[in-house]
Amino acid sequence: MAVGTSSDVMVEKEHLQPKASLSRERERERERERERERVAEEEPGLSSYTKLTHKCPLPLKIDALCKYQTRKINGKYNMKVHKVGTSDPVSFNCICPAQSNGGSILLFYRYFAAPPSLPKIHTPRISDLEQLAAFHRDLCEKLHLGGKIRIATEGFNITVGGTKDEIEIYMESCMLHWSFDGLDLDTREQQEAFFKPSAGGCACAFEGANVRVAAEITPLGVTNYVPNDWDMVKSLTPAEFHEKCWKDEKKVLVDVRNHYESRIGYFVDPKTREKAITPEVRRFSQFPLYVKTHMSELETKATDAGTGKGRNIMTYCTGGIRCEKGVRWMAEKMEQRDGDVICTLKGGISAYLAWMDKEIKAGRKCPNDSLFHGKNYVFDARGSIGLEESEGLEPVSSCHVCGMRSDRLSKCCSKRCHLVLVVCALCEESTRPVCCQSCRDLDSELALDVMNLPKSQKPICVCELEREARLWGDRLTQSKKLLRGEEGLGGVHDIRIQVKTID
């Protein structure tokens, strides 16, 4: 039986009598599962979350294999279940008041030590992270917001969605809190630059409000790393970043995001028309190792050809948070030279697109003037966002199945993969898209038996092994040899990629 099926999970009603038989309860759960499947077949337009929760019975108790929260909407309860082998959706249907009132999603963060730093008077409060988490948790509950909030000693990383009115109240409440002290948020322009509101989403783009205390607000994969000097990397506004791209002859643009994000959008050098360097990393914690193994490539492209000095590296990510630590770590590992310039895009792609939208509305630019081509991948059920006026702009990505130009996001249908893919609507309807054939094979019960693999463990499919091989080169020579052999599915399982933490 595949991991995450409802039969693996014992579910009891709130007022279930202790003497109820196990078989009777299992039959009830099968009936619930059949009802969910029927709803999914009859209403294919619903998001995966809505399919799961639609017409769900009253709140249920479930064991450690699943987590659940309830939210009362219009007098009815919705259930959210996160099962082993599932992942966040990349599409959704709005079922909240944002349908008529409009919705908004914020994307913001703060490192307490980064300038402008948190006043030292608040330092003792940082030790009580649960109190800070409770502040956001309570606000989300009162304002019916959804989102993902990570709290750590180093700061916070927050993306929340709701109606425009709810989001406005949330922003006002945050600005009065001690954790926002010292930030320049006096004007509306400063507030929008920090919170980075974007349209097209609401609370329905998230599976509830997930507020969690963590070791890091975004895992870099380097133990206890704190930048030695926050000022060693220059932060450029979108306007400055755009101008520098046009002005500087010798430079290299580096995308600090994951490969499935840069697949649908990236910056392009306006001088050479070359796309930015887009590392094939699967997660941010692999970025430091990428820098170490590809340092020569970065230095060659970034060094002034005439003098051999003055490396010019321009970096960017979704909203700026990954560049804050990742690029400073990279700068510290590079041999310092006279004339080095390493900079990041303040507010990331989100801020750049917002700036470009304003420039277009003011008549100073047109959509084709944008140096960011394609869509910006976001970590909510919207999947991606782009310019408001994008008519005439072609997608930079292609459908994984048919090869036609598309930026529509989907996921590998394998129960154990869920890799983000670009799949056009026609192929989504007519096929069951997977990233590679091995995912179909690995999904079968027979494959799991042959591999003798625990159901809680996820194997790596062939296309992911090939990507890792391209990324790390000789590190996976043995893996590539095994792939060319006749080892079968067992051979695939034997090739486990482990990226160690770099101190």
XYZ file of C-alpha atoms in Angstrom:
503
model
C 0.000 0.000 0.000
C 1.381 3.442 -0.920
C 2.354 5.894 1.781
C -0.237 8.473 2.722
C -3.410 6.585 1.757
C -6.252 7.068 4.163
C -6.274 3.389 5.080
C -2.872 3.828 6.703
C -4.285 6.400 9.086
C -6.699 5.741 11.875
C -9.254 8.529 12.130
C -11.784 8.901 14.887
C -14.700 11.262 15.260
C -14.703 13.728 18.107
C -17.363 11.834 20.041
C -16.580 8.277 18.951
C -17.485 5.725 21.607
C -14.478 3.767 22.959
C -16.172 0.430 22.199
C -16.444 1.049 18.457
C -14.711 -1.742 16.560
C -11.550 -1.170 14.543
C -13.045 -2.709 11.395
C -16.099 -0.469 11.637
C -13.948 2.610 11.899
C -11.831 1.532 8.950
C -14.973 1.123 6.863
C -16.077 4.623 7.797
C -12.716 5.984 6.692
C -13.014 4.137 3.372
C -16.403 5.785 2.864
C -14.867 9.198 3.530
C -12.083 8.489 1.030
C -14.582 7.388 -1.621
C -16.539 10.592 -1.066
C -13.393 12.716 -1.528
C -12.520 10.821 -4.720
C -16.054 11.297 -6.046
C -15.886 15.046 -5.410
C -12.494 15.214 -7.107
C -13.859 13.455 -10.217
C -17.041 15.522 -10.405
C -15.297 18.855 -9.810
C -11.876 18.627 -11.517
C -11.394 22.406 -11.443
C -10.956 22.469 -7.679
C -7.474 22.709 -6.188
C -6.031 19.642 -4.455
C -6.679 21.276 -1.090
C -10.289 22.102 -1.914
C -10.879 18.600 -3.303
C -9.628 17.103 -0.063
C -11.647 19.348 2.228
C -14.833 19.817 0.209
C -17.895 18.354 1.960
C -15.682 17.048 4.739
C -17.338 15.822 7.982
C -16.876 17.561 11.332
C -13.335 17.882 12.746
C -11.530 14.563 13.037
C -8.794 13.311 15.316
C -5.884 11.750 13.456
C -2.637 10.146 14.519
C 0.981 11.185 14.099
C 1.127 10.339 10.394
C -1.089 13.302 9.573
C -1.398 16.835 10.876
C -4.602 18.751 10.732
C -6.101 22.119 11.483
C -9.676 23.304 11.191
C -11.080 26.597 10.127
C -14.709 27.534 10.403
C -15.938 29.255 7.240
C -19.583 30.251 6.908
C -20.492 27.939 9.771
C -18.792 24.884 8.240
C -15.516 23.203 9.073
C -12.798 22.573 6.541
C -10.109 19.980 7.238
C -6.502 20.288 6.077
C -4.452 17.117 5.976
C -0.722 16.899 5.244
C 0.187 13.310 4.460
C 3.522 11.680 3.891
C 4.331 12.022 0.189
C 2.346 15.198 -0.480
C 3.569 18.687 -1.262
C 2.312 22.235 -1.514
C -0.141 22.896 -4.377
C 0.733 25.188 -7.295
C -2.865 26.211 -8.050
C -5.972 27.076 -6.030
C -9.564 28.297 -6.141
C -10.567 31.202 -3.922
C -13.481 30.394 -1.586
C -13.126 33.376 0.776
C -14.363 37.025 0.760
C -11.339 37.987 -1.382
C -13.449 36.866 -4.355
C -15.326 40.163 -4.134
C -13.120 42.329 -1.902
C -9.791 41.515 -3.498
C -6.836 39.728 -1.941
C -3.147 40.295 -1.387
C -0.075 38.304 -0.349
C 2.899 39.731 1.551
C 6.474 38.469 1.241
C 8.921 39.917 3.775
C 11.707 39.050 6.190
C 14.164 40.535 8.630
C 17.579 39.529 9.911
C 17.838 41.268 13.283
C 21.592 41.839 12.880
C 21.378 43.267 9.340
C 21.226 47.052 8.946
C 19.072 48.694 10.069
C 19.539 46.325 12.997
C 17.105 45.688 15.812
C 17.818 48.092 18.712
C 19.751 46.363 21.495
C 17.047 47.219 24.001
C 15.011 44.370 22.460
C 17.794 41.767 22.579
C 16.397 40.004 25.712
C 13.082 39.507 23.925
C 14.683 37.471 21.138
C 15.194 34.612 23.593
C 11.410 34.175 23.830
C 10.722 33.020 20.296
C 7.447 31.360 21.243
C 6.089 34.745 22.284
C 6.998 36.188 18.887
C 5.447 33.210 17.135
C 2.290 33.589 19.219
C 1.993 37.226 18.118
C 1.798 36.214 14.453
C -0.288 33.124 15.156
C -2.904 35.163 17.004
C -2.996 37.805 14.280
C -3.489 35.184 11.578
C -6.301 33.576 13.532
C -8.120 36.847 14.231
C -7.732 38.139 10.672
C -8.359 34.762 8.955
C -4.987 34.861 7.216
C -3.118 31.962 5.676
C 0.611 31.731 5.247
C 3.998 30.377 6.222
C 5.856 32.057 9.062
C 9.305 31.043 10.295
C 10.703 32.533 13.503
C 14.313 32.113 14.614
C 16.909 33.827 16.787
C 18.322 35.459 13.635
C 14.981 36.980 12.541
C 11.779 36.094 10.727
C 10.682 34.972 7.253
C 7.012 35.584 6.484
C 4.571 35.173 3.638
C 0.884 35.675 4.451
C -2.274 36.164 2.428
C -5.767 37.464 3.021
C -8.233 40.059 1.856
C -6.808 43.520 1.213
C -8.460 44.881 4.372
C -7.152 42.035 6.529
C -3.648 42.413 5.122
C -3.709 46.154 5.807
C -4.599 45.564 9.473
C -1.884 42.907 9.712
C 0.753 45.310 8.371
C -0.307 48.048 10.800
C -0.161 45.621 13.731
C 3.295 44.408 12.722
C 4.720 47.920 12.477
C 3.697 48.569 16.092
C 5.459 45.417 17.339
C 8.923 45.540 18.916
C 10.376 43.128 16.322
C 9.898 45.800 13.630
C 11.577 48.544 15.637
C 14.379 50.343 13.809
C 13.029 49.728 10.307
C 12.316 52.691 8.037
C 8.584 52.266 7.489
C 7.331 55.846 7.791
C 6.013 56.272 4.255
C 3.707 54.135 2.167
C 6.467 53.647 -0.368
C 8.819 52.297 2.320
C 6.115 49.991 3.645
C 5.406 48.495 0.230
C 9.126 48.061 -0.434
C 9.481 46.077 2.807
C 6.258 44.020 2.858
C 6.154 43.563 -0.945
C 2.377 43.052 -1.392
C 1.290 41.334 -4.594
C -2.126 40.632 -6.048
C -3.646 37.410 -7.296
C -3.761 35.579 -3.972
C -5.393 35.414 -0.549
C -5.594 33.048 2.421
C -6.804 30.290 0.073
C -3.349 30.164 -1.511
C -2.096 28.504 1.691
C -3.084 25.456 3.676
C -3.815 27.403 6.828
C -1.413 29.536 8.849
C 1.765 27.564 9.507
C 3.740 29.383 12.219
C 6.892 27.626 13.337
C 9.987 28.343 15.435
C 13.052 27.121 13.539
C 16.837 27.117 13.752
C 17.103 29.318 10.636
C 14.565 31.397 8.770
C 15.904 29.925 5.510
C 18.334 26.975 5.740
C 21.694 27.771 4.129
C 23.273 24.431 4.985
C 26.231 25.996 6.807
C 26.254 25.351 10.547
C 25.745 28.466 12.684
C 26.819 30.838 9.910
C 26.518 34.573 10.600
C 27.999 37.123 8.147
C 31.175 38.772 9.439
C 30.263 42.045 7.775
C 26.761 42.756 6.487
C 28.097 45.753 4.542
C 30.542 43.773 2.387
C 27.765 43.120 -0.151
C 25.941 46.082 -1.628
C 22.151 46.005 -1.809
C 20.750 47.712 -4.927
C 17.218 48.983 -5.427
C 15.416 47.638 -8.515
C 16.129 50.898 -10.359
C 19.841 50.736 -9.457
C 20.048 47.050 -10.383
C 18.410 47.725 -13.762
C 20.739 50.640 -14.497
C 23.864 48.696 -13.483
C 22.909 45.841 -15.804
C 22.892 48.301 -18.709
C 25.927 50.319 -17.632
C 28.502 47.631 -16.781
C 30.195 45.833 -19.657
C 31.777 42.973 -17.699
C 29.554 41.286 -15.125
C 27.942 38.008 -14.236
C 24.348 37.566 -13.116
C 23.853 34.742 -10.614
C 20.464 33.262 -9.742
C 20.469 32.098 -6.101
C 17.238 30.107 -6.449
C 16.520 26.442 -7.150
C 16.516 24.971 -10.659
C 12.740 24.513 -10.856
C 12.299 28.212 -10.044
C 14.725 29.567 -12.640
C 13.209 27.248 -15.252
C 10.242 29.602 -15.740
C 12.016 32.948 -15.323
C 15.445 34.578 -15.058
C 17.355 37.801 -15.637
C 19.084 38.448 -18.942
C 22.182 40.577 -19.553
C 20.972 43.404 -21.834
C 24.437 43.739 -23.372
C 25.111 40.118 -24.324
C 21.516 38.772 -24.188
C 22.885 35.879 -22.123
C 20.740 34.491 -19.338
C 21.967 34.536 -15.763
C 23.853 31.584 -14.296
C 21.092 29.325 -12.974
C 22.515 26.600 -10.685
C 20.762 23.239 -10.912
C 20.406 22.975 -7.138
C 17.250 21.394 -5.739
C 17.307 23.306 -2.443
C 19.029 26.379 -1.034
C 21.204 24.334 1.335
C 23.079 23.077 -1.754
C 24.110 26.605 -2.804
C 27.306 26.779 -0.680
C 28.586 23.517 -2.175
C 27.705 24.794 -5.642
C 29.788 27.916 -5.017
C 32.758 25.833 -3.877
C 32.639 23.480 -6.853
C 31.948 26.201 -9.460
C 34.009 29.100 -8.099
C 36.348 29.172 -11.120
C 33.413 29.542 -13.508
C 32.011 32.452 -11.517
C 35.380 34.200 -11.305
C 36.153 33.806 -15.026
C 32.857 35.314 -16.109
C 32.966 38.091 -13.518
C 36.585 39.268 -13.938
C 37.407 42.347 -16.023
C 39.209 41.029 -19.119
C 41.516 44.051 -19.394
C 42.955 44.219 -15.882
C 42.283 40.797 -14.383
C 40.829 42.581 -11.387
C 37.477 43.832 -10.251
C 35.090 40.914 -10.277
C 31.547 42.151 -10.831
C 28.900 39.735 -9.512
C 25.207 40.632 -9.441
C 22.889 38.268 -7.585
C 19.159 37.917 -7.062
C 16.496 35.593 -5.647
C 12.712 35.616 -5.156
C 12.352 38.186 -2.375
C 15.913 38.870 -1.237
C 16.234 36.622 1.801
C 18.434 33.914 0.264
C 20.896 36.488 -1.075
C 21.257 38.090 2.356
C 23.240 35.180 3.795
C 24.099 33.052 0.764
C 25.862 35.788 -1.182
C 27.710 37.086 1.888
C 28.933 33.556 2.553
C 30.107 33.402 -1.069
C 31.880 36.771 -0.750
C 33.703 35.633 2.382
C 34.939 32.465 0.665
C 36.280 34.340 -2.369
C 39.810 35.705 -2.365
C 39.455 39.449 -1.964
C 40.726 41.619 -4.842
C 40.865 45.342 -5.491
C 37.821 46.510 -7.370
C 35.571 43.618 -6.416
C 31.872 44.488 -6.601
C 29.347 41.978 -5.273
C 25.763 43.162 -5.045
C 22.262 41.838 -4.534
C 18.837 42.926 -5.731
C 17.014 44.447 -2.767
C 13.596 42.841 -2.419
C 14.464 40.304 -5.103
C 12.493 39.615 -8.266
C 9.242 40.493 -6.482
C 10.441 44.047 -5.875
C 11.826 44.348 -9.406
C 8.520 43.334 -11.010
C 6.605 45.751 -8.755
C 8.994 48.551 -9.762
C 8.689 47.663 -13.438
C 4.880 47.653 -13.187
C 4.997 51.217 -11.840
C 7.393 52.292 -14.594
C 5.094 50.819 -17.240
C 2.008 52.495 -15.766
C 3.852 55.825 -15.698
C 4.735 55.427 -19.376
C 8.488 55.420 -18.755
C 8.940 51.790 -19.826
C 7.165 49.026 -21.706
C 6.939 45.302 -20.836
C 9.771 44.437 -23.223
C 12.115 46.681 -21.207
C 12.052 44.249 -18.291
C 15.385 42.462 -17.841
C 13.603 39.690 -15.988
C 12.126 37.345 -18.563
C 9.331 34.934 -17.722
C 7.552 34.376 -14.411
C 8.682 34.598 -10.796
C 8.131 31.315 -8.946
C 6.478 31.851 -5.552
C 6.040 29.452 -2.634
C 2.274 29.608 -2.423
C -0.524 28.100 -4.480
C -0.391 30.887 -7.066
C 2.659 29.085 -8.403
C 4.142 32.127 -10.087
C 3.603 35.837 -10.709
C 4.651 38.162 -13.512
C 4.191 41.654 -14.858
C 0.647 42.996 -14.720
C 0.920 43.956 -18.390
C 2.452 40.903 -20.029
C 0.594 40.854 -23.333
C 2.926 39.827 -26.130
C 5.561 38.346 -23.805
C 6.382 34.726 -24.604
C 7.045 32.164 -21.843
C 10.719 31.233 -21.506
C 9.865 27.646 -20.552
C 8.295 24.728 -22.387
C 5.812 22.018 -21.482
C 7.592 18.978 -20.053
C 5.304 16.663 -22.042
C 4.744 18.182 -25.503
C 7.501 20.809 -25.667
C 5.185 23.720 -26.505
C 5.894 27.122 -24.936
C 4.206 27.315 -21.530
C 4.724 28.621 -18.002
C 1.863 26.699 -16.425
C 3.070 24.865 -13.325
C 2.188 21.359 -12.266
C 3.971 18.567 -10.407
C 5.244 15.096 -11.067
C 2.323 12.797 -10.314
C 4.537 10.232 -8.610
C 3.517 9.742 -4.993
C 7.178 9.910 -3.970
C 8.495 12.763 -6.136
C 6.292 15.879 -6.592
C 9.005 17.684 -8.560
C 7.684 20.974 -9.956
C 7.165 20.701 -13.710
C 5.942 22.948 -16.512
C 2.879 21.242 -18.011
C 0.415 22.896 -20.392
C -3.312 22.585 -19.666
C -3.921 20.187 -22.567
C -1.236 17.740 -21.440
C -2.436 17.989 -17.839
C -5.896 16.873 -18.925
C -4.809 14.139 -21.321
C -1.858 12.595 -19.466
C -0.576 11.796 -16.009
C 2.624 13.896 -16.148
C 5.719 12.558 -14.451
C 9.273 13.892 -14.534
C 10.662 10.637 -15.992
C 9.721 7.015 -16.615
C 11.518 5.843 -13.497
C 8.955 7.715 -11.403
C 6.208 5.579 -12.918
C 8.243 2.476 -12.105
C 9.098 3.588 -8.587
C 5.414 4.184 -7.881
C 4.520 0.546 -8.239
C 4.236 -1.718 -5.259
C 6.422 -4.231 -7.100
C 9.242 -1.687 -7.349
C 9.081 -0.971 -3.650
C 9.231 -4.673 -2.872
C 12.218 -5.245 -5.186
C 14.095 -2.344 -3.638
C 13.205 -3.439 -0.099
C 12.684 0.258 0.603
C 10.856 1.500 3.696
C 7.697 3.291 2.672
C 8.711 6.384 4.636
C 11.900 6.754 2.555
C 11.901 8.506 -0.822
C 14.067 7.105 -3.631
C 15.717 9.336 -6.226
C 14.432 9.040 -9.782
C 16.710 8.861 -12.829
C 16.212 12.444 -14.032
C 17.109 13.782 -10.585
C 20.224 11.594 -10.527
C 21.226 12.961 -13.919
C 20.701 16.532 -12.726
C 22.840 15.877 -9.662
C 25.509 14.370 -11.918
C 25.557 17.485 -14.114
C 25.724 19.640 -11.009
C 28.496 17.853 -9.114
C 30.412 16.187 -11.965
C 32.961 13.589 -10.842
C 31.280 13.278 -7.465
C 28.726 11.010 -9.112
C 30.867 9.053 -11.569
C 29.932 5.804 -9.896
C 26.258 6.731 -9.974
C 26.377 7.417 -13.707
C 28.021 4.029 -14.350
C 25.279 2.302 -12.414
C 22.629 4.158 -14.406
C 24.104 2.860 -17.675
C 24.043 -0.720 -16.399
C 21.262 -3.231 -16.013
C 20.916 -3.042 -12.238
C 17.206 -2.270 -12.502
C 15.308 -0.292 -9.932
C 17.442 -1.638 -7.123
C 20.440 0.114 -8.657
C 18.588 3.411 -8.606
C 17.885 3.080 -4.913
C 21.515 2.287 -4.156
C 22.611 5.667 -5.528
C 21.847 8.071 -2.710
C 23.009 11.658 -3.052
C 24.158 13.257 0.181
C 25.369 16.841 0.337
C 27.254 17.412 3.549
C 27.113 20.584 5.599
C 30.048 22.911 4.970
C 31.610 24.621 7.964
